[in-house]
């Protein structure tokens, strides 16, 4: 007999209690904090939580923070705070040109039954002590914004809850380069003292009896250790992503054509859409590799990521993508390396 997933969720809340709640806190949460639209991504990591928060007016107007916090399984309370401002988009127009200030939030995890889970509580601005701003969030199966944490949330119970994986993605997602301080050269001293050398008396050189030379034993030759190649999914997770272009889409479908952008040298790529692998081992040439996507199946904001499987004989891996949207052609030149992947964002009208 097939059991509906919502029934399993309901039974988990009732039967396993706090231990199940500790697992279920990982996921996508949508609602409001201080009457601002929020999408929160929470990942449980031991007794701590990490993830990201988006304060937004639309998919093209938002402020994104990394979050830190903890989950207390004794009373099912959740505490988190906005830690580092990671990204802003259209910040001059967003909320009258002001960056959303970071919040410190406390909420109770509620699982009243069925498919409904809530985080209800209070928040305060991080520089204020009075915590009187409402928090009202509900668990969601979907998300508006795509980032590094989606893979972990979608595969959390399938092995993506590995602490090393979560740590590595946290470093990838939220590490910002530090400014480099200019190096100041030391000025030469204004005066150089002149020292007159005093001749020394020559001493007789003692005769040293040479010992027979002993040749050292050659060091043992170490055999190279084979290193397992990364899968395309591992490359997708661990490489930095670089947004190359944003394209507005409409109509019934869009057509994407991929070419080698330079000399055909054996470049091959894997293509991910919204954190899911679409195609791999795509060999680029002067003839297009074409895929079609139904617009109705896409989200409001979508990220297509091109991951380099190799660099060909002439690095880096370069490609030309032509997007056909209602007979309009958009060209994007994409470049991927062993450290970064190229991203194209498709946004519905």
XYZ file of C-alpha atoms in Angstrom:
349
model
C 0.000 0.000 0.000
C 1.402 3.405 -0.997
C 1.557 5.947 1.840
C 1.153 9.618 1.007
C 4.310 11.628 1.903
C 2.260 14.162 3.894
C 1.016 11.292 6.094
C 4.598 10.217 6.694
C 5.454 13.769 7.710
C 2.507 13.869 10.104
C 3.501 10.528 11.683
C 7.102 11.738 12.004
C 5.997 14.777 13.989
C 3.848 12.690 16.345
C 5.895 9.509 16.812
C 9.506 10.672 16.852
C 8.920 14.024 18.506
C 11.908 16.247 19.030
C 14.386 14.037 17.124
C 12.260 14.204 13.973
C 11.767 17.935 14.402
C 15.529 18.364 14.531
C 15.742 16.779 11.093
C 12.680 18.536 9.668
C 14.034 21.974 10.548
C 16.286 21.590 7.487
C 14.436 23.025 4.491
C 12.978 26.052 2.753
C 10.940 28.542 4.819
C 8.864 31.420 3.441
C 6.939 34.225 5.120
C 7.713 37.511 6.809
C 10.121 38.945 9.355
C 9.226 42.425 10.544
C 6.633 42.545 7.710
C 9.374 42.014 5.073
C 9.145 39.149 2.574
C 11.684 36.490 3.514
C 12.910 33.205 2.068
C 15.006 31.333 4.599
C 17.121 28.241 3.921
C 18.054 26.339 7.087
C 20.518 23.435 7.247
C 20.970 21.578 10.539
C 24.641 20.916 11.230
C 25.127 19.075 14.533
C 23.538 21.280 17.191
C 24.039 24.338 14.992
C 22.250 25.628 11.943
C 23.597 27.447 8.919
C 22.162 28.599 5.598
C 21.019 31.821 4.010
C 18.235 34.429 4.202
C 16.750 36.485 1.379
C 14.810 39.708 2.062
C 13.077 40.588 -1.187
C 10.485 42.530 -3.106
C 10.849 40.406 -6.245
C 13.322 37.877 -7.686
C 15.291 40.827 -9.053
C 15.265 42.968 -5.880
C 16.759 41.377 -2.779
C 19.413 41.365 -0.071
C 21.024 38.041 0.842
C 22.691 37.208 4.188
C 24.475 34.150 5.462
C 22.924 32.941 8.722
C 24.183 31.206 11.852
C 22.292 29.839 14.821
C 21.224 26.712 16.706
C 18.256 24.410 17.276
C 17.297 23.378 20.831
C 15.573 19.975 20.662
C 14.465 20.237 24.304
C 11.824 22.867 23.574
C 11.944 22.943 19.725
C 13.146 26.545 19.717
C 15.227 27.966 16.870
C 17.611 30.908 17.172
C 19.403 32.422 14.203
C 20.915 35.711 13.091
C 21.953 37.337 9.825
C 25.727 37.104 9.838
C 27.316 38.425 6.617
C 25.741 40.405 3.763
C 26.601 38.159 0.787
C 24.771 39.705 -2.147
C 22.477 42.569 -3.165
C 20.612 43.132 -6.396
C 19.177 46.459 -7.572
C 19.948 47.799 -4.120
C 19.402 51.426 -5.185
C 15.756 50.740 -5.886
C 15.203 48.093 -3.238
C 13.237 49.307 -0.231
C 13.787 52.974 -1.062
C 17.470 52.451 -1.705
C 18.309 51.073 1.754
C 19.987 47.756 2.459
C 17.855 45.536 4.706
C 19.435 45.634 8.157
C 20.429 42.263 9.693
C 18.072 40.645 12.210
C 18.388 38.419 15.278
C 15.412 36.021 15.376
C 13.950 33.513 17.849
C 11.069 31.201 16.928
C 9.211 28.064 18.041
C 9.084 25.100 15.672
C 5.442 23.988 15.339
C 4.257 20.847 13.576
C 0.457 20.860 14.044
C -0.120 18.043 11.561
C -0.547 17.275 7.914
C 1.932 19.041 5.684
C 2.119 22.245 7.742
C 5.187 23.316 9.719
C 5.699 26.794 11.135
C 8.327 29.025 12.730
C 6.574 31.660 14.874
C 8.423 34.102 17.089
C 10.046 37.514 17.443
C 12.979 39.331 15.870
C 15.093 42.364 16.617
C 17.565 44.387 14.623
C 21.049 43.219 15.555
C 21.962 46.609 16.994
C 18.760 46.749 19.088
C 17.914 44.812 22.245
C 14.120 44.982 22.140
C 12.825 41.894 20.344
C 9.280 42.818 19.330
C 9.161 42.398 15.544
C 7.021 39.454 14.351
C 8.408 36.309 12.716
C 5.935 34.161 10.753
C 7.410 31.503 8.433
C 6.022 28.307 6.911
C 7.897 25.341 5.467
C 7.749 25.139 1.653
C 8.562 22.507 -0.969
C 9.676 25.188 -3.449
C 12.052 28.131 -3.435
C 12.433 31.332 -5.435
C 16.190 31.855 -5.165
C 18.833 29.364 -6.281
C 22.140 28.999 -4.454
C 24.678 26.483 -3.146
C 22.448 25.206 -0.327
C 19.677 23.826 -2.586
C 21.636 20.627 -3.291
C 22.111 19.978 0.447
C 18.439 20.596 1.295
C 17.110 18.507 -1.601
C 19.450 15.593 -0.783
C 19.763 16.004 3.001
C 18.396 12.545 3.850
C 20.325 10.938 0.977
C 23.814 11.717 2.288
C 24.136 15.482 1.794
C 23.983 15.951 5.600
C 27.675 15.041 5.703
C 29.446 17.595 7.990
C 32.484 17.923 5.697
C 30.248 18.671 2.703
C 28.283 21.289 4.648
C 31.517 22.928 5.869
C 32.992 23.044 2.368
C 29.837 24.569 0.873
C 29.706 27.105 3.713
C 33.242 28.221 2.920
C 32.452 28.351 -0.792
C 29.224 30.305 -0.375
C 30.186 32.863 2.230
C 33.960 33.462 2.057
C 34.693 36.955 0.749
C 38.168 38.005 -0.463
C 39.923 40.313 1.964
C 41.248 43.651 0.701
C 44.971 43.628 0.009
C 46.904 46.269 1.905
C 49.498 48.136 -0.195
C 53.098 47.263 0.522
C 55.188 50.240 1.624
C 58.873 49.998 0.714
C 61.317 51.035 3.399
C 63.158 54.257 2.588
C 66.941 53.939 2.347
C 68.909 55.340 5.252
C 70.107 58.897 4.582
C 73.747 58.208 5.334
C 75.905 55.172 4.858
C 78.782 54.781 7.259
C 82.182 54.066 5.700
C 84.102 51.256 7.396
C 87.817 50.807 6.775
C 88.827 47.175 6.666
C 91.795 46.237 8.890
C 94.070 43.639 7.275
C 94.363 40.423 9.225
C 97.455 38.360 9.668
C 97.546 35.237 7.586
C 97.439 32.098 9.704
C 98.811 28.763 8.562
C 96.124 26.527 7.120
C 96.006 23.195 8.952
C 96.221 20.078 6.819
C 93.053 18.010 7.161
C 93.236 14.345 6.401
C 90.481 13.358 4.009
C 88.224 10.503 5.008
C 87.095 8.060 2.306
C 83.844 9.297 0.789
C 80.706 7.240 1.363
C 78.004 7.435 -1.255
C 74.523 7.921 0.228
C 71.929 5.238 -0.380
C 69.380 6.270 -3.011
C 65.988 7.275 -1.588
C 63.184 4.800 -2.219
C 61.034 5.740 -5.175
C 57.423 6.392 -4.167
C 54.793 5.165 -6.527
C 52.203 7.838 -7.423
C 48.895 7.507 -5.603
C 45.906 7.478 -7.894
C 43.412 10.232 -7.101
C 39.777 9.563 -7.894
C 38.360 12.010 -10.423
C 35.554 14.278 -9.239
C 32.075 13.570 -10.500
C 30.203 16.336 -12.311
C 27.970 16.749 -9.240
C 31.058 17.286 -7.037
C 32.483 19.800 -9.521
C 29.132 21.615 -9.541
C 29.068 21.887 -5.739
C 32.678 22.839 -5.075
C 33.379 25.343 -7.864
C 32.660 29.059 -7.584
C 29.828 30.278 -9.833
C 30.110 33.401 -11.957
C 26.964 35.070 -13.314
C 27.567 35.957 -16.962
C 24.180 37.211 -18.181
C 20.483 37.489 -17.266
C 17.814 36.829 -19.900
C 14.082 37.548 -19.646
C 11.966 34.674 -20.966
C 8.354 34.326 -22.135
C 6.248 32.242 -24.519
C 5.808 28.471 -24.525
C 9.433 27.346 -24.780
C 13.021 28.497 -25.142
C 15.732 26.897 -27.272
C 19.371 26.794 -26.176
C 22.217 26.100 -28.616
C 25.769 25.415 -27.407
C 28.889 25.805 -29.597
C 32.633 25.837 -29.017
C 33.373 29.558 -28.898
C 36.941 29.310 -30.202
C 38.968 26.673 -31.984
C 37.331 23.246 -31.653
C 39.713 21.561 -29.193
C 37.697 18.848 -27.449
C 35.876 20.917 -24.785
C 33.061 19.036 -23.062
C 30.587 20.313 -20.459
C 27.846 19.263 -18.063
C 24.679 21.376 -17.882
C 22.767 21.937 -14.619
C 19.410 23.707 -14.298
C 18.241 24.834 -10.860
C 20.784 22.538 -9.151
C 19.751 19.442 -11.120
C 21.925 17.733 -13.731
C 20.277 17.967 -17.165
C 23.002 16.725 -19.535
C 26.623 15.630 -19.219
C 29.474 14.714 -21.591
C 28.279 17.382 -24.037
C 31.046 17.697 -26.664
C 31.269 21.231 -28.059
C 31.947 21.816 -31.749
C 31.106 24.199 -34.561
C 27.703 22.499 -34.841
C 25.094 23.338 -32.165
C 24.124 21.050 -29.321
C 20.451 22.032 -28.926
C 18.056 21.623 -25.985
C 14.525 22.951 -25.504
C 12.907 23.943 -22.198
C 9.178 24.422 -21.583
C 8.637 27.825 -19.958
C 5.673 26.535 -17.911
C 8.000 24.044 -16.183
C 10.460 26.773 -15.149
C 10.435 28.805 -11.947
C 10.235 32.592 -11.708
C 14.038 32.745 -11.509
C 16.205 29.964 -12.966
C 19.946 29.362 -13.037
C 21.618 27.367 -15.794
C 25.180 26.387 -14.872
C 27.807 25.190 -17.338
C 30.400 22.955 -15.613
C 33.641 22.219 -17.487
C 34.314 18.468 -17.631
C 37.713 19.209 -19.195
C 39.608 22.204 -20.528
C 40.306 20.830 -24.000
C 43.726 21.253 -25.546
C 43.501 25.080 -25.267
C 42.336 26.163 -21.761
C 39.986 27.519 -20.560
C 36.771 25.767 -21.559
C 34.883 28.302 -23.683
C 31.471 28.052 -25.291
C 28.922 30.191 -27.074
C 25.305 29.809 -25.976
C 22.530 31.148 -28.191
C 19.112 31.430 -26.500
C 16.090 31.718 -28.780
C 13.116 33.316 -26.981
C 10.058 34.024 -29.149
C 12.240 34.434 -32.262
C 14.656 36.754 -30.439
C 18.273 35.600 -30.268
C 20.492 36.243 -27.243
C 24.201 35.363 -27.314
C 26.270 34.609 -24.225
C 29.968 33.720 -24.250
C 30.696 31.399 -21.341
C 34.044 30.535 -19.810
C 34.596 27.770 -17.237
C 37.715 26.555 -15.444
C 38.617 24.044 -12.739
C 37.820 26.764 -10.177
C 34.666 28.393 -11.576
C 31.504 27.667 -13.560
C 29.567 30.025 -15.828
C 25.954 30.890 -14.908
C 23.078 32.215 -17.040
C 19.959 33.388 -15.166
C 16.559 33.128 -16.877
C 13.782 35.266 -15.349
C 10.136 35.138 -16.372
C 8.435 38.389 -17.312
